[in-house]
């Protein structure tokens, strides 16, 4: 579908350069705590990934920021405007996780309705709708009723609605749901196009690979609290080496600890930051010191590993992740 | 108010596109045509062994038939108001349609007002058209014209709006089907309370009569229908009713007097209150 812009991108308006701010947001549903003092800051112009396991509070956070759900405490701003005010959503596009458009409306009418609700001047409607249909690869179905759309097409229409009106901030909640592999690829292209145009994107996802591929900033939330945030590089676990060995002499151990963080992981030792070239020397030293080596593995930098550390603790079998680490 | 205007247009367009308006107005025209045929047959009925009915007798019968037909239209209006309004908020909240709309720079009160305006316009137009057409065919076929046609249409329209307000309020918190069922039950109970109250009046039992009064205060639909009923009654029937005494109050299709002005003020306040509460409820709802 490729990315095309209807008009010049709108520059971020927040004086502090933050497109999204959340301070101490709390939300309870009965006994369940969905948000527990959530802190979040998204710099304008970035593609920001909000990561967390199912039920971490990602969707609640987004809904509170959009005024769809009311927080029990804390405050927030979108593009500098307090979230309690409708004006905060003036230049925000949103793709909900679960949504539907009225089946009796045509695709073009859905887009037109959202342009009207967004207060976009009438002279921009034609260009905006054509661009949105092009980006969503729905040009041929503009006059079709939504009821005739497949789930994937509805998802693409949802994306078109989120992007219509050239928003300064686009919030995508689990956007790859219902998209086929090609659709996912195209979505990544669209997100990169948005970033190139200066649009801020808040991407809500539990798919680490998706976030790793497009986001330049990431926050990990768990049980409604921010666990970590920063650039992707800051959040990736450093690579390293895993060794499964017995009888490692103390002096070898001391030497390893001098240069690296050594983490015991079941029967494995994880030597953070150790590089591939160091493996033969390490193995030789252990064997010469009387130890026995049963396995050696090179670890890649991984968001998943970090995610697990923060959210679930180390995996039971000590195996590194298959996905997202290579 | 720009949002309310947009939502009102979408609501009306939905009614047209989904053939709700076509079905409602089309079938009502058919019903009017059938009743026209019925009225026209009154002149052919043998009154007794003495031959055809006299014009005064035909007009008296026509007045009672007209009341029954208008009761049917009031029921259609109530049903339409409830079943058009029940999914309009609850359905959109349930399906996620509301998420995309309310994430726009709009206020929820404007969205709700837009729906009220769109559906309310349909109700008012329907009440006006149905009353005009039905009264016109009754007059053309039998020569009978009820004393207060405009008031009858206004009472009907207000009754429809009352059910619209009630349904929109329920719709902000209940599921679409539940909303429809609860609203229809309340409408039915209010009507029944009116009938029970009438029986209480006829029997001279103040406690039972009070049930009708309370019913008409809690849900004003029955009180407003009785206003329409009174507007449709010819002077002869009212005079006969006055001679018959309180016993006639037990008859559900007779109203001896129009609702007092204070009751109309209450019905208006009730409607405003229902919309206000619906807005209050929707604004506080977590999506």
XYZ file of C-alpha atoms in Angstrom:
613
model
C 0.000 0.000 0.000
C 2.921 2.423 0.455
C 2.718 5.634 2.371
C 1.462 8.850 0.906
C 0.713 12.020 2.782
C -2.270 14.219 2.025
C -0.553 17.410 3.035
C 2.391 18.721 4.964
C 2.742 17.030 8.365
C 1.543 18.956 11.348
C 4.357 19.721 13.762
C 4.004 18.677 17.382
C 2.482 21.395 19.512
C 3.465 20.464 23.059
C 5.965 23.062 24.308
C 7.946 20.405 26.205
C 8.243 18.270 23.088
C 6.150 15.468 24.560
C 3.320 14.054 22.497
C 2.074 11.832 25.312
C 2.454 12.306 29.061
C 1.038 10.218 31.866
C 1.725 10.903 35.511
C 0.650 8.454 38.194
C -2.352 7.157 36.248
C -4.375 4.711 38.293
C -7.431 2.727 37.323
C -9.235 0.016 39.243
C -12.028 -2.242 38.087
C -13.440 -3.524 41.367
C -10.604 -5.467 42.976
C -8.533 -5.530 39.794
C -5.862 -2.878 39.464
C -5.476 -2.092 35.769
C -3.179 0.921 36.134
C -1.042 1.397 39.212
C 0.541 4.822 39.023
C 1.604 4.594 35.393
C 4.289 7.037 34.247
C 4.773 7.488 30.536
C 6.478 10.052 28.328
C 6.528 9.867 24.539
C 8.718 12.331 22.671
C 7.185 13.956 19.617
C 8.237 12.443 16.321
C 9.127 9.047 17.750
C 7.645 5.629 17.128
C 7.004 4.477 20.667
C 6.242 0.879 21.531
C 4.156 0.160 24.596
C 4.925 -3.446 25.454
C 3.417 -5.702 28.011
C 1.875 -9.127 28.423
C -1.868 -9.586 28.036
C -3.651 -7.808 30.856
C -0.690 -5.540 31.626
C -2.853 -2.436 31.281
C -1.748 -1.315 27.792
C -5.252 -0.899 26.370
C -6.543 0.677 29.588
C -3.656 3.157 29.439
C -4.529 4.108 25.879
C -8.243 4.390 26.655
C -7.554 6.611 29.661
C -5.299 8.833 27.550
C -8.052 9.128 24.923
C -10.726 9.957 27.494
C -12.624 6.747 26.738
C -12.054 5.455 30.266
C -11.790 7.631 33.340
C -8.744 7.362 35.566
C -9.179 7.077 39.331
C -6.064 9.157 39.835
C -3.161 10.811 38.083
C -3.073 13.054 35.064
C -2.198 12.962 31.415
C -1.705 15.117 28.364
C -1.894 14.490 24.631
C 0.017 16.981 22.471
C 0.159 19.291 25.470
C -3.602 19.308 26.198
C -5.020 17.733 29.386
C -6.744 14.458 28.508
C -10.008 15.589 30.146
C -10.531 18.080 27.326
C -11.950 17.058 23.954
C -9.323 19.323 22.348
C -6.637 16.844 23.451
C -7.941 14.514 20.730
C -8.042 17.215 18.044
C -5.032 15.899 16.128
C -4.987 12.319 17.306
C -5.763 9.244 15.222
C -6.735 6.026 16.980
C -7.034 2.432 15.881
C -8.816 0.519 18.675
C -7.917 -3.092 19.379
C -11.500 -4.288 19.009
C -13.791 -2.169 16.926
C -16.394 -2.190 14.196
C -17.760 0.413 11.849
C -21.436 0.612 10.951
C -22.016 -2.055 8.306
C -24.487 0.110 6.400
C -21.920 2.866 5.762
C -19.653 2.837 2.697
C -15.884 2.991 3.273
C -15.790 6.519 1.855
C -18.611 7.569 4.173
C -16.833 6.195 7.254
C -13.773 8.269 6.368
C -15.961 11.310 5.633
C -17.735 10.948 8.973
C -14.437 10.939 10.857
C -13.190 13.969 8.939
C -16.373 15.813 9.935
C -16.124 14.701 13.571
C -12.474 15.746 13.563
C -13.414 19.208 12.353
C -11.234 18.954 9.231
C -12.059 21.744 6.734
C -14.247 20.556 3.863
C -11.754 21.549 1.157
C -9.346 18.897 2.457
C -11.848 16.034 2.511
C -11.370 14.805 -1.063
C -7.581 14.635 -0.835
C -7.623 13.142 2.652
C -10.078 10.394 1.696
C -8.222 9.477 -1.485
C -4.901 9.316 0.373
C -6.384 7.243 3.188
C -7.955 4.788 0.740
C -4.652 4.533 -1.128
C -2.666 3.905 2.065
C -5.131 1.252 3.189
C -5.172 -0.326 -0.274
C -8.940 0.119 -0.429
C -9.247 2.369 -3.517
C -11.390 -0.194 -5.305
C -13.776 -0.578 -2.380
C -14.517 3.068 -1.551
C -18.184 2.685 -2.492
C -18.642 -0.728 -0.840
C -20.522 -1.082 2.388
C -18.433 -2.012 5.402
C -20.679 -5.035 5.989
C -19.185 -6.638 2.862
C -15.584 -6.275 4.114
C -13.412 -9.130 5.334
C -11.826 -8.811 8.781
C -8.506 -7.820 7.235
C -10.176 -5.153 5.124
C -12.000 -3.809 8.157
C -8.660 -3.622 9.960
C -7.170 -1.684 7.033
C -10.177 0.638 7.044
C -9.613 1.112 10.795
C -6.040 2.101 10.031
C -7.239 4.500 7.323
C -9.608 6.106 9.848
C -6.749 6.440 12.345
C -4.594 8.197 9.746
C -7.254 10.441 8.230
C -6.964 14.166 8.823
C -3.149 14.001 8.984
C -2.924 13.593 12.783
C 0.156 14.646 14.763
C -0.189 11.601 17.023
C -1.367 8.157 15.940
C -2.266 5.564 18.575
C -2.390 1.992 17.286
C -3.680 -0.665 19.679
C -2.533 -4.132 18.557
C -2.735 -3.070 14.898
C -1.565 -6.323 13.324
C -4.534 -8.286 14.646
C -6.336 -9.751 11.626
C -3.609 -8.716 9.191
C -1.915 -11.314 6.979
C 1.910 -11.311 6.674
C 1.803 -8.943 3.708
C -0.544 -6.647 5.584
C 1.890 -6.616 8.517
C 4.764 -5.745 6.212
C 2.723 -2.932 4.703
C 1.773 -1.678 8.155
C 5.456 -1.438 9.051
C 6.018 0.606 5.905
C 3.158 2.910 6.875
C 4.545 3.403 10.371
C 7.987 4.228 8.968
C 6.325 6.667 6.563
C 4.585 8.335 9.496
C 7.857 8.678 11.368
C 9.555 10.171 8.298
C 6.724 12.705 8.110
C 7.289 13.710 11.747
C 4.166 12.026 13.134
C 4.373 10.511 16.606
C 3.207 6.900 16.783
C 2.237 5.084 19.961
C 2.161 1.392 19.159
C 0.540 -0.869 21.692
C 1.615 -4.467 21.297
C 2.479 -7.703 22.946
C 4.413 -8.792 19.854
C 8.052 -8.092 20.558
C 9.239 -8.658 17.008
C 6.765 -6.072 15.738
C 8.006 -3.508 18.246
C 11.671 -4.303 17.609
C 11.233 -3.721 13.907
C 9.602 -0.310 13.945
C 9.962 1.367 17.326
C 12.818 3.623 18.330
C 11.568 3.986 21.905
C 9.998 1.360 24.078
C 8.254 1.156 27.437
C 7.508 -2.138 29.127
C 4.538 -2.163 31.459
C 3.404 -4.936 33.737
C 0.528 -4.972 36.224
C -0.252 -1.386 35.371
C 3.205 -0.046 36.207
C 6.080 1.116 34.081
C 8.876 -1.456 34.383
C 11.409 0.066 32.014
C 11.562 2.594 29.230
C 14.143 3.994 26.874
C 15.486 3.614 23.391
C 15.481 0.164 21.901
C 19.280 -0.022 22.307
C 19.026 0.846 25.978
C 16.432 -1.817 26.596
C 17.947 -4.708 24.681
C 19.732 -7.171 26.946
C 23.376 -7.186 26.049
C 24.489 -10.279 24.195
C 26.683 -12.773 25.955
C 27.617 -16.382 26.288
C 25.922 -19.203 28.145
C 28.026 -22.026 29.430
C 26.906 -25.236 31.056
C 29.833 -26.584 33.005
C 30.713 -28.183 36.317
C 33.800 -27.868 38.508
C 34.770 -24.410 37.377
C 37.777 -23.375 39.458
C 37.269 -20.376 41.729
C 40.046 -18.337 40.179
C 38.476 -18.700 36.711
C 35.137 -17.647 38.167
C 36.766 -14.604 39.794
C 38.369 -13.631 36.492
C 35.045 -13.887 34.677
C 33.333 -11.765 37.315
C 36.050 -9.146 36.981
C 35.099 -8.407 33.397
C 31.471 -9.510 33.082
C 28.201 -9.818 34.914
C 27.816 -13.527 35.610
C 24.290 -14.743 36.206
C 23.443 -18.204 37.398
C 20.552 -19.531 35.332
C 19.717 -23.092 36.421
C 22.550 -25.343 35.332
C 23.761 -22.566 33.009
C 25.983 -19.599 33.649
C 25.165 -16.486 31.678
C 28.199 -14.282 31.031
C 26.723 -10.990 29.914
C 28.551 -9.017 27.243
C 31.042 -11.796 26.411
C 31.714 -11.963 22.670
C 32.058 -14.905 20.305
C 35.850 -14.604 20.062
C 36.204 -15.164 23.808
C 34.507 -18.567 23.762
C 37.538 -20.815 22.927
C 39.692 -19.133 25.604
C 36.955 -19.462 28.250
C 36.350 -23.117 27.491
C 40.109 -23.879 27.493
C 40.587 -22.127 30.851
C 37.707 -24.063 32.466
C 38.954 -27.411 31.118
C 42.575 -26.704 32.073
C 41.404 -25.824 35.587
C 39.741 -29.265 35.909
C 36.182 -28.302 34.988
C 33.866 -30.100 32.526
C 32.025 -28.218 29.785
C 28.717 -29.664 28.497
C 27.444 -26.827 26.357
C 28.209 -23.365 25.092
C 25.846 -20.931 23.408
C 26.217 -17.452 21.991
C 23.386 -15.084 23.050
C 22.099 -12.315 20.779
C 20.935 -8.972 22.121
C 17.237 -9.474 22.798
C 14.243 -7.422 23.811
C 12.422 -10.620 24.633
C 15.045 -11.581 27.176
C 14.715 -8.205 28.850
C 10.953 -8.455 28.646
C 11.050 -11.810 30.402
C 13.356 -10.521 33.082
C 11.005 -7.658 33.813
C 7.711 -9.397 33.420
C 8.021 -13.098 34.066
C 11.440 -13.751 35.553
C 13.910 -16.150 33.887
C 12.455 -19.017 31.870
C 12.222 -22.304 33.764
C 14.460 -24.275 31.428
C 16.975 -21.496 30.997
C 16.580 -21.529 27.234
C 16.860 -18.226 25.411
C 13.968 -17.076 23.280
C 13.510 -18.432 19.791
C 11.792 -15.329 18.465
C 13.050 -11.781 18.345
C 16.619 -12.625 19.366
C 18.059 -13.436 15.991
C -23.457 21.420 18.723
C -21.663 20.663 15.452
C -21.196 17.090 16.669
C -24.891 16.762 17.588
C -25.823 17.942 14.100
C -23.485 15.399 12.461
C -24.727 12.538 14.665
C -28.346 13.512 13.984
C -27.729 13.325 10.234
C -26.000 9.947 10.572
C -28.900 8.652 12.702
C -31.433 9.711 10.070
C -29.318 8.306 7.261
C -29.081 5.000 9.110
C -32.873 4.940 9.401
C -33.192 5.487 5.669
C -30.388 3.152 4.624
C -31.543 0.294 6.819
C -35.131 0.767 5.572
C -36.396 1.442 9.085
C -38.203 4.571 7.939
C -39.520 2.867 4.787
C -40.934 -0.025 6.817
C -42.417 2.235 9.488
C -44.008 4.777 7.191
C -44.884 2.305 4.424
C -46.720 -0.116 6.688
C -48.435 2.749 8.487
C -49.816 4.034 5.185
C -51.120 0.532 4.499
C -52.746 0.519 7.956
C -54.351 3.907 7.285
C -55.701 2.606 3.962
C -57.187 -0.466 5.655
C -58.885 1.636 8.324
C -60.226 3.939 5.583
C -61.888 0.937 4.009
C -63.243 -0.047 7.446
C -64.742 3.406 8.101
C -66.331 3.427 4.653
C -68.108 0.163 5.449
C -69.870 1.665 8.497
C -72.574 3.150 6.261
C -73.374 -0.308 4.889
C -73.860 -1.929 8.296
C -77.451 -2.802 9.195
C -78.173 -1.096 12.518
C -81.183 -3.205 13.275
C -84.200 -4.315 11.313
C -84.877 -0.614 10.635
C -82.136 -0.210 7.983
C -78.786 1.591 7.763
C -77.136 3.564 10.594
C -77.933 7.248 10.918
C -75.024 9.690 10.268
C -74.852 10.611 13.994
C -74.560 6.935 14.908
C -71.864 6.395 12.275
C -69.914 9.355 13.663
C -70.190 8.020 17.220
C -68.930 4.596 16.153
C -66.212 6.215 14.040
C -65.035 8.236 17.050
C -64.556 5.047 19.086
C -62.907 3.194 16.196
C -60.594 6.154 15.659
C -59.535 5.979 19.303
C -58.720 2.279 18.928
C -56.756 2.881 15.724
C -54.849 5.747 17.326
C -54.123 3.454 20.284
C -52.609 1.045 17.776
C -50.491 3.875 16.316
C -49.394 4.953 19.809
C -48.253 1.389 20.421
C -46.356 1.292 17.103
C -44.788 4.632 18.007
C -43.734 3.339 21.444
C -42.300 0.132 19.968
C -40.449 2.046 17.256
C -39.023 4.534 19.737
C -37.791 1.752 22.007
C -36.363 -0.547 19.367
C -34.726 2.218 17.349
C -33.161 3.791 20.437
C -32.123 0.642 22.338
C -29.245 -0.323 20.004
C -28.307 3.239 19.083
C -26.161 3.778 22.183
C -25.886 0.327 23.804
C -25.195 -1.422 20.488
C -22.435 0.985 19.560
C -20.856 0.691 22.991
C -21.026 -3.090 22.771
C -19.657 -3.435 19.236
C -16.820 -0.934 19.599
C -18.316 1.509 17.080
C -18.345 4.103 19.848
C -14.596 3.763 20.508
C -13.583 5.298 17.203
C -16.231 8.035 17.326
C -15.643 9.087 20.942
C -11.862 9.163 20.416
C -12.496 12.150 18.108
C -12.521 15.630 19.621
C -16.218 15.312 20.463
C -18.154 15.493 23.707
C -20.319 12.553 24.663
C -23.248 14.819 25.500
C -23.269 16.062 21.907
C -23.241 12.520 20.541
C -26.197 11.604 22.764
C -28.072 14.795 21.896
C -27.502 14.066 18.201
C -29.087 10.648 18.574
C -31.988 12.133 20.542
C -32.499 14.786 17.862
C -32.418 12.285 14.988
C -34.716 9.714 16.571
C -36.907 12.439 18.110
C -37.423 13.996 14.692
C -38.589 10.631 13.332
C -41.000 10.250 16.274
C -42.484 13.745 15.918
C -42.853 13.428 12.148
C -44.393 9.978 12.507
C -46.846 11.105 15.202
C -47.821 14.101 13.052
C -48.182 12.146 9.822
C -50.020 9.188 11.319
C -52.485 11.448 13.140
C -53.041 13.687 10.101
C -53.578 10.792 7.688
C -55.789 8.786 10.019
C -57.949 11.755 10.973
C -58.187 12.793 7.328
C -59.461 9.394 6.155
C -61.911 9.213 9.086
C -63.310 12.615 8.147
C -63.444 11.825 4.445
C -65.208 8.512 4.929
C -67.509 9.256 7.879
C -67.510 13.031 8.222
C -66.270 12.695 11.823
C -63.609 15.077 13.042
C -62.326 14.839 16.630
C -62.378 18.086 18.638
C -58.635 18.594 19.225
C -56.576 16.967 16.428
C -53.435 19.065 16.958
C -53.377 18.313 20.686
C -53.816 14.595 19.946
C -50.741 14.628 17.673
C -48.729 16.607 20.221
C -49.652 14.233 23.062
C -48.687 11.234 20.910
C -45.387 12.795 19.894
C -44.553 13.639 23.528
C -45.418 10.099 24.566
C -42.990 8.798 21.915
C -40.303 11.232 23.073
C -40.831 10.068 26.664
C -40.106 6.483 25.646
C -37.145 7.675 23.592
C -35.685 9.439 26.631
C -36.295 6.423 28.849
C -34.703 4.057 26.323
C -31.658 6.259 25.719
C -31.112 6.463 29.474
C -31.281 2.665 29.870
C -29.162 2.257 26.749
C -26.181 3.972 28.369
C -25.863 1.171 30.913
C -27.650 -1.978 29.686
C -27.119 -4.286 26.720
C -29.241 -3.508 23.627
C -31.688 -6.386 24.067
C -32.009 -5.788 27.812
C -32.629 -2.105 27.165
C -35.450 -2.913 24.733
C -37.081 -5.424 27.040
C -36.846 -3.238 30.156
C -38.180 -0.167 28.336
C -41.132 -2.108 26.871
C -41.890 -3.648 30.266
C -41.896 -0.229 31.926
C -44.145 1.111 29.154
C -46.528 -1.816 29.629
C -46.487 -1.486 33.411
C -47.233 2.242 33.206
C -50.241 1.504 30.986
C -51.408 -1.250 33.322
C -51.002 1.029 36.339
C -53.292 3.497 34.547
C -55.921 0.791 33.997
C -55.672 -0.375 37.622
C -55.906 3.237 38.792
C -59.060 3.676 36.681
C -60.621 0.613 38.299
C -59.724 2.055 41.707
C -61.451 5.322 40.796
C -64.525 3.444 39.571
C -64.721 1.438 42.769
C -64.021 4.482 44.930
C -60.872 2.935 46.404
C -58.285 5.731 46.865
C -55.341 3.346 47.408
C -55.910 1.557 44.081
C -56.574 4.851 42.326
C -53.225 6.066 43.661
C -51.488 3.239 41.743
C -52.556 4.887 38.501
C -51.354 8.295 39.633
C -47.991 6.937 40.721
C -47.610 5.007 37.462
C -48.318 8.157 35.443
C -45.757 10.100 37.449
C -42.987 7.505 37.304
C -43.338 6.899 33.542
C -45.518 9.624 31.971
C -46.278 7.648 28.788
C -49.741 6.544 29.961
C -50.675 9.995 31.235
C -49.745 11.477 27.860
C -51.644 8.786 25.960
C -54.707 9.699 28.054
C -54.221 13.280 26.925
C -54.346 12.085 23.318
C -57.383 9.980 24.174
C -59.222 12.980 25.622
C -58.350 15.082 22.549
C -59.981 12.476 20.300
C -63.249 12.142 22.256
C -66.347 13.874 20.853
C -68.490 16.053 23.133
C -71.323 13.537 23.103
C -69.106 10.813 24.548
C -67.752 13.162 27.232
C -71.285 14.210 28.168
C -72.389 10.584 28.347
C -69.329 9.814 30.445
C -70.164 12.618 32.864
C -73.715 11.241 33.236
C -72.371 7.723 33.803
C -70.358 8.874 36.838
C -67.028 7.544 38.092
C -67.868 3.955 37.069
C -66.702 4.707 33.490
C -63.160 5.392 34.757
C -62.632 1.624 34.725
C -62.916 1.673 30.914
C -59.332 2.056 29.587
C -60.408 3.861 26.417
C -62.163 6.750 28.107
C -60.622 9.873 29.626
C -63.070 12.212 31.383
C -60.678 15.171 31.476
C -57.402 16.353 29.917
C -54.216 16.050 31.990
C -53.806 19.132 34.207
C -51.241 21.728 33.171
C -49.014 20.804 36.100
C -48.866 17.249 34.759
C -47.709 18.506 31.356
C -45.008 20.514 33.117
C -44.014 17.335 34.963
C -43.863 15.354 31.694
C -41.631 18.037 30.178
C -39.385 18.068 33.252
C -39.317 14.257 33.205
C -38.137 14.270 29.579
C -35.434 16.835 30.256
C -34.405 14.879 33.344
C -34.185 11.610 31.391
C -31.914 13.188 28.759
C -29.842 14.864 31.457
C -29.441 11.583 33.328
C -28.591 9.753 30.106
C -25.834 12.313 29.410
C -24.603 12.057 33.012
C -24.547 8.260 32.767
C -22.817 8.137 29.373
C -20.188 10.713 30.376
C -19.217 8.573 33.358
C -19.233 5.274 31.534
C -15.887 3.542 30.993
C -15.547 2.162 27.482
